[in-house]
mmCIF file of C-alpha atoms in Angstrom:
data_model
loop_
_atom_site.group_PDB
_atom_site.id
_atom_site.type_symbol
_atom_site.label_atom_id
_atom_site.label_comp_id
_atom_site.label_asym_id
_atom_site.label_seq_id
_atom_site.Cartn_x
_atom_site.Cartn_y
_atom_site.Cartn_z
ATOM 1 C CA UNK A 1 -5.186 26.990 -3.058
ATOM 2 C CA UNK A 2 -1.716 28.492 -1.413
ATOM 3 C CA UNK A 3 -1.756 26.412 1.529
ATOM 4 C CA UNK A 4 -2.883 23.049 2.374
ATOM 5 C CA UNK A 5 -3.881 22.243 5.904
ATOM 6 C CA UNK A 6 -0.990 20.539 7.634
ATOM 7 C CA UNK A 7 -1.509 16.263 8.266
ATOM 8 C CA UNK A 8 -1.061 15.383 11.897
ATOM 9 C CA UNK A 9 -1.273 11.881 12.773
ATOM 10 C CA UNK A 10 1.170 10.149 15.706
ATOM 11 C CA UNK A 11 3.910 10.229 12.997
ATOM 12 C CA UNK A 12 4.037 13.016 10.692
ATOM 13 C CA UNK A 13 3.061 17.270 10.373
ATOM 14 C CA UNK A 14 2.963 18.405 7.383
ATOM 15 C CA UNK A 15 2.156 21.606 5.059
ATOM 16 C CA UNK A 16 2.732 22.326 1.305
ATOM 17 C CA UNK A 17 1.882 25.838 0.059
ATOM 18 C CA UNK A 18 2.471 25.170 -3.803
ATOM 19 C CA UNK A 19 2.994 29.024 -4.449
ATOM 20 C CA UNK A 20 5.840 29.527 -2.158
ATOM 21 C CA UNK A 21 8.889 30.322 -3.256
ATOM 22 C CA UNK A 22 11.322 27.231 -2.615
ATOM 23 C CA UNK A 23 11.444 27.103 1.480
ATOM 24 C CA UNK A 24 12.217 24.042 3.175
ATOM 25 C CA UNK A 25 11.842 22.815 6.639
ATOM 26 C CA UNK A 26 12.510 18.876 6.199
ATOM 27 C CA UNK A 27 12.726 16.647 9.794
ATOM 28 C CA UNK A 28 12.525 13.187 8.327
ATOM 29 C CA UNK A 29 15.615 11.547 10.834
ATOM 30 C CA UNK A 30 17.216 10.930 8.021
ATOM 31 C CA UNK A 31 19.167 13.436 6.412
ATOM 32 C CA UNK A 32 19.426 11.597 2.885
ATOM 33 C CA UNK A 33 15.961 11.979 2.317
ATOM 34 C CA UNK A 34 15.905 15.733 4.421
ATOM 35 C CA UNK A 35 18.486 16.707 1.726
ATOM 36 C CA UNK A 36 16.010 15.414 -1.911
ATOM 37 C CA UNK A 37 12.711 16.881 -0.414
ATOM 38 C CA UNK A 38 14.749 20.113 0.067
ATOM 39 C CA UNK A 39 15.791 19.686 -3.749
ATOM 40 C CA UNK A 40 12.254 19.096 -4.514
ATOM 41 C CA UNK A 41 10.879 22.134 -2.706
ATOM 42 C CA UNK A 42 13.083 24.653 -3.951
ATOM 43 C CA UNK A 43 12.674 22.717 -8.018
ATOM 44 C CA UNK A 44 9.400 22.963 -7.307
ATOM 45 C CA UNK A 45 9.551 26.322 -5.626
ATOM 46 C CA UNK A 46 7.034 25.042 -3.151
ATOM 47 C CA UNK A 47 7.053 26.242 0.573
ATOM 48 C CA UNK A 48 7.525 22.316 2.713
ATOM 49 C CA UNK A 49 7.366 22.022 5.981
ATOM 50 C CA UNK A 50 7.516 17.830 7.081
ATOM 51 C CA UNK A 51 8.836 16.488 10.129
ATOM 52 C CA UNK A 52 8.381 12.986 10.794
ATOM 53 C CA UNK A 53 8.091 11.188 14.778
ATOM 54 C CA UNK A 54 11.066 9.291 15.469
ATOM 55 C CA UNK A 55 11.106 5.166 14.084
ATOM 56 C CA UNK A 56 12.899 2.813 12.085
ATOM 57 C CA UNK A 57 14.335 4.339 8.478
ATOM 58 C CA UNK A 58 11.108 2.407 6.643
ATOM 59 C CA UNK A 59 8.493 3.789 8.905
ATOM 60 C CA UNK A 60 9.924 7.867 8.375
ATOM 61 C CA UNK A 61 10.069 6.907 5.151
ATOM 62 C CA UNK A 62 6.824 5.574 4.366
ATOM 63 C CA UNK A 63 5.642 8.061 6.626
ATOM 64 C CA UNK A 64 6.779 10.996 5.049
ATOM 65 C CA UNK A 65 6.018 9.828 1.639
ATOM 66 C CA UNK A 66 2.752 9.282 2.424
ATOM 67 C CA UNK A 67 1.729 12.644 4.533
ATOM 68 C CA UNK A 68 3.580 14.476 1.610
ATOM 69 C CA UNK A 69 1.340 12.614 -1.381
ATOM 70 C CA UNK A 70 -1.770 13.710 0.909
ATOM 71 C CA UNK A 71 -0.740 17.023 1.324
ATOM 72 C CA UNK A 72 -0.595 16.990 -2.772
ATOM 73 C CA UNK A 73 -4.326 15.446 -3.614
ATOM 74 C CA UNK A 74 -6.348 18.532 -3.701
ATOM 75 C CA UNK A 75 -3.856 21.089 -5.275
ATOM 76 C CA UNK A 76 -3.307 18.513 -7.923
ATOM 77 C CA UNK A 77 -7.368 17.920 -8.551
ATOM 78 C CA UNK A 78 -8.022 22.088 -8.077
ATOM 79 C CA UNK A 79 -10.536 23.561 -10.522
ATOM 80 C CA UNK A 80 -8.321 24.757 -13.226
ATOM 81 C CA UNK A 81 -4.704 23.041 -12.394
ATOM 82 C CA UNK A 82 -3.124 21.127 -15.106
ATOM 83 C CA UNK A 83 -2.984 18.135 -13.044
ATOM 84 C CA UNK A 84 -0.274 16.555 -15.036
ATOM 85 C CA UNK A 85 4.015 17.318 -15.581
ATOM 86 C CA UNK A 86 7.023 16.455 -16.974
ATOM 87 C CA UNK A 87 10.500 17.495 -16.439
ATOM 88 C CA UNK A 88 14.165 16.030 -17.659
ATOM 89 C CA UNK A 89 16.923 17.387 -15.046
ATOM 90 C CA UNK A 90 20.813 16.701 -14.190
ATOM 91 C CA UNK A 91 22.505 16.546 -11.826
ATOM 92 C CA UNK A 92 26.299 16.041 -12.864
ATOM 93 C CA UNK A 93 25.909 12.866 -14.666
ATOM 94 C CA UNK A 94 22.975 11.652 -14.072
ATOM 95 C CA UNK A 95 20.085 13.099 -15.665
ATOM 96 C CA UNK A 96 16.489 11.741 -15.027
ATOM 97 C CA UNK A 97 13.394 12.326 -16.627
ATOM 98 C CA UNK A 98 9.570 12.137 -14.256
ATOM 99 C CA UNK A 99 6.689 12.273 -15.524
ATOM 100 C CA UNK A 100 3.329 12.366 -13.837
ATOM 101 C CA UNK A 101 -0.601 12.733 -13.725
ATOM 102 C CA UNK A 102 -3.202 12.747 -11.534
ATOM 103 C CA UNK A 103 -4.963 9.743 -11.602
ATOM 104 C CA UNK A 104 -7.975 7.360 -10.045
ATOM 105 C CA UNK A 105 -4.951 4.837 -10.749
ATOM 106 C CA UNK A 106 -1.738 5.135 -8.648
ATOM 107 C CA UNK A 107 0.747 3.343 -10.344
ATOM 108 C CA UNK A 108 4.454 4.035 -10.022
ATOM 109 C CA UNK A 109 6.826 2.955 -13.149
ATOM 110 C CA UNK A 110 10.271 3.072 -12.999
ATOM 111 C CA UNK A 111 13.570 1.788 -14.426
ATOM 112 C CA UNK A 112 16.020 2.925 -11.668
ATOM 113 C CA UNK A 113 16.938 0.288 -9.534
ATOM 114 C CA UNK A 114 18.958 1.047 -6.085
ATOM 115 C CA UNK A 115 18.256 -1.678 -4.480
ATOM 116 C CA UNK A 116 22.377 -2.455 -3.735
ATOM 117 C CA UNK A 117 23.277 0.836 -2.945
ATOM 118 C CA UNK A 118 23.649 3.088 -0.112
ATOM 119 C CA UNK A 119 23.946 6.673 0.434
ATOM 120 C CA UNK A 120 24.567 7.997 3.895
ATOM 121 C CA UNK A 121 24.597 4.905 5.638
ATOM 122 C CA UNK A 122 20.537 4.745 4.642
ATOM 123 C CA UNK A 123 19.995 2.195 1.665
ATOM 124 C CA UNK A 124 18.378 3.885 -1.233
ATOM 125 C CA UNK A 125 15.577 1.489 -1.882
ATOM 126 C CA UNK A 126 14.000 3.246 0.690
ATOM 127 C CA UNK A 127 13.610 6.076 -1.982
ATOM 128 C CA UNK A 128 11.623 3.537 -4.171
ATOM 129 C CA UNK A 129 9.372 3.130 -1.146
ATOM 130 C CA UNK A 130 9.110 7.095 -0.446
ATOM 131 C CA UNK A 131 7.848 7.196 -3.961
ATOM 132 C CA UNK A 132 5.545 4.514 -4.071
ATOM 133 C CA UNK A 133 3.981 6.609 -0.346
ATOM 134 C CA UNK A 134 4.077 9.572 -2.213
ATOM 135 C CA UNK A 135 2.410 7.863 -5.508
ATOM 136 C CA UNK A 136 -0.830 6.510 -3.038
ATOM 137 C CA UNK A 137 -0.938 9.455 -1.106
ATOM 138 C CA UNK A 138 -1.537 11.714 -3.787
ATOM 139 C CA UNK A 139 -3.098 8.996 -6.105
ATOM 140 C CA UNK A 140 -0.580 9.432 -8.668
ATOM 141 C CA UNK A 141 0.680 7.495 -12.024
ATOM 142 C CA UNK A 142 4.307 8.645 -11.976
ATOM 143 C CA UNK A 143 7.289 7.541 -14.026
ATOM 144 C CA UNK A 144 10.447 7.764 -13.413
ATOM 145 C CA UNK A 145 13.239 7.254 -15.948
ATOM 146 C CA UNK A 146 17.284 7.430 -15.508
ATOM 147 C CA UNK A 147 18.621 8.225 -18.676
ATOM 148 C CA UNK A 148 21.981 8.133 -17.666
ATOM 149 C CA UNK A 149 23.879 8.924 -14.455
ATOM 150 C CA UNK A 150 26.133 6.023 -12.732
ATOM 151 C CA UNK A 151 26.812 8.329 -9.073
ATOM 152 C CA UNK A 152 24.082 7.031 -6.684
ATOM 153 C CA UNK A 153 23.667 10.517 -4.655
ATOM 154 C CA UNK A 154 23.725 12.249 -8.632
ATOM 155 C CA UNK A 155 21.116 10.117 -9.602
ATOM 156 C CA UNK A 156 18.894 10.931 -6.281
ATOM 157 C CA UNK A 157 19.303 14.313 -7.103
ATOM 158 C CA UNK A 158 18.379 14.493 -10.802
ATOM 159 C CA UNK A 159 15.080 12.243 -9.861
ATOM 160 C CA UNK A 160 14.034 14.304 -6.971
ATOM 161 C CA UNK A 161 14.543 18.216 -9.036
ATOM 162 C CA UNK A 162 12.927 16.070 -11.803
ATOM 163 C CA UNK A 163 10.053 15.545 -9.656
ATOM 164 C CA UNK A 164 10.023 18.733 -7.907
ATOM 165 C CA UNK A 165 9.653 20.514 -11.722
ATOM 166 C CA UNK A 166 6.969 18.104 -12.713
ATOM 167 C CA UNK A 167 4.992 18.680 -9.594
ATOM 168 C CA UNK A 168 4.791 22.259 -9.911
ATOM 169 C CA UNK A 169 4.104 22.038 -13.550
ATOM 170 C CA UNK A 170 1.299 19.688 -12.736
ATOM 171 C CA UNK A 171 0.079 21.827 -10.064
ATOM 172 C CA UNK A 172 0.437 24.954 -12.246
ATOM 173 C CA UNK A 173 -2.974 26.662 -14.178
ATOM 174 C CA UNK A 174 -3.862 25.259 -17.577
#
């Protein structure tokens, strides 16, 4: 499946074509966030188009995680799809490793901890809650591991082309 019909709901549009090549058109209202799901679609080399309604930073966020996991269920369950990935990545320093699967179980396992930080005026534990919205909406087990990297925005990036790798492995044929 190339395309997945986009999500509409009061807050979010979205559509995922898993055999683009890489083009992003990101709306979140925060530009943090607009900036990783960009990295993701073009590590991924998935087509993403998400724009999020207006709201405070947790409800884009948990909104955009969310249409985006949803927007990942079938693709990852198709007839034939691996269903599972892995990637390590850097990015400058920081290098994270994200694994995933497809499961009946979402579960979301992770070592980083951002809680303190804040990138772009938008603190970064919001991230942990995109990925825990992406994890349910796409019924995920995903972990996440930093293996080094001390530059918050570095470390952002090396999870999210981490991600965007192990999605389209996960999403590629057996």
């Amino acid at each position: 499946m190339a395309t997945v019909d986009p999500i509409r709901s009061t807050r979010t549009q979205v559509r995922v074509s898993v055999e683009g090549r890489g083009a992003a058109n990101v709306a979140t209202g925060m530009s943090v966030l607009d900036h990783l799901l960009a990295l993701l679609a073009r590590y991924a080399s998935f087509d993403l188009a998400l724009e999020v309604a207006p709201g405070s930073p947790e409800e884009e966020v948990r909104a955009a995680g969310r249409a985006f996991g949803e927007s990942l269920r079938s693709p990852l369950r198709e007839e034939g799809i691996r269903g599972h990935g892995s990637a390590v990545v850097p990015s400058a320093e920081a290098l994270a490793h994200v694994v995933l699967e497809a499961s009946d179980e979402s579960l979301l396992v992770s070592n980083v901890d951002l809680s303190g930080a804040r990138v772009g005026g938008v603190a970064t534990d919001l991230v942990d809650a995109f990925l825990r919205e992406l994890v349910e909406g796409a019924s995920l087990t995903l972990h996440v591991r930093l293996i080094d990297g001390s530059d918050t925005h570095h470390v952002l990036e090396a999870i999210f082309k981490a991600l965007g790798v192990a999605l389209a492995d996960a999403c590629a044929p057996r």
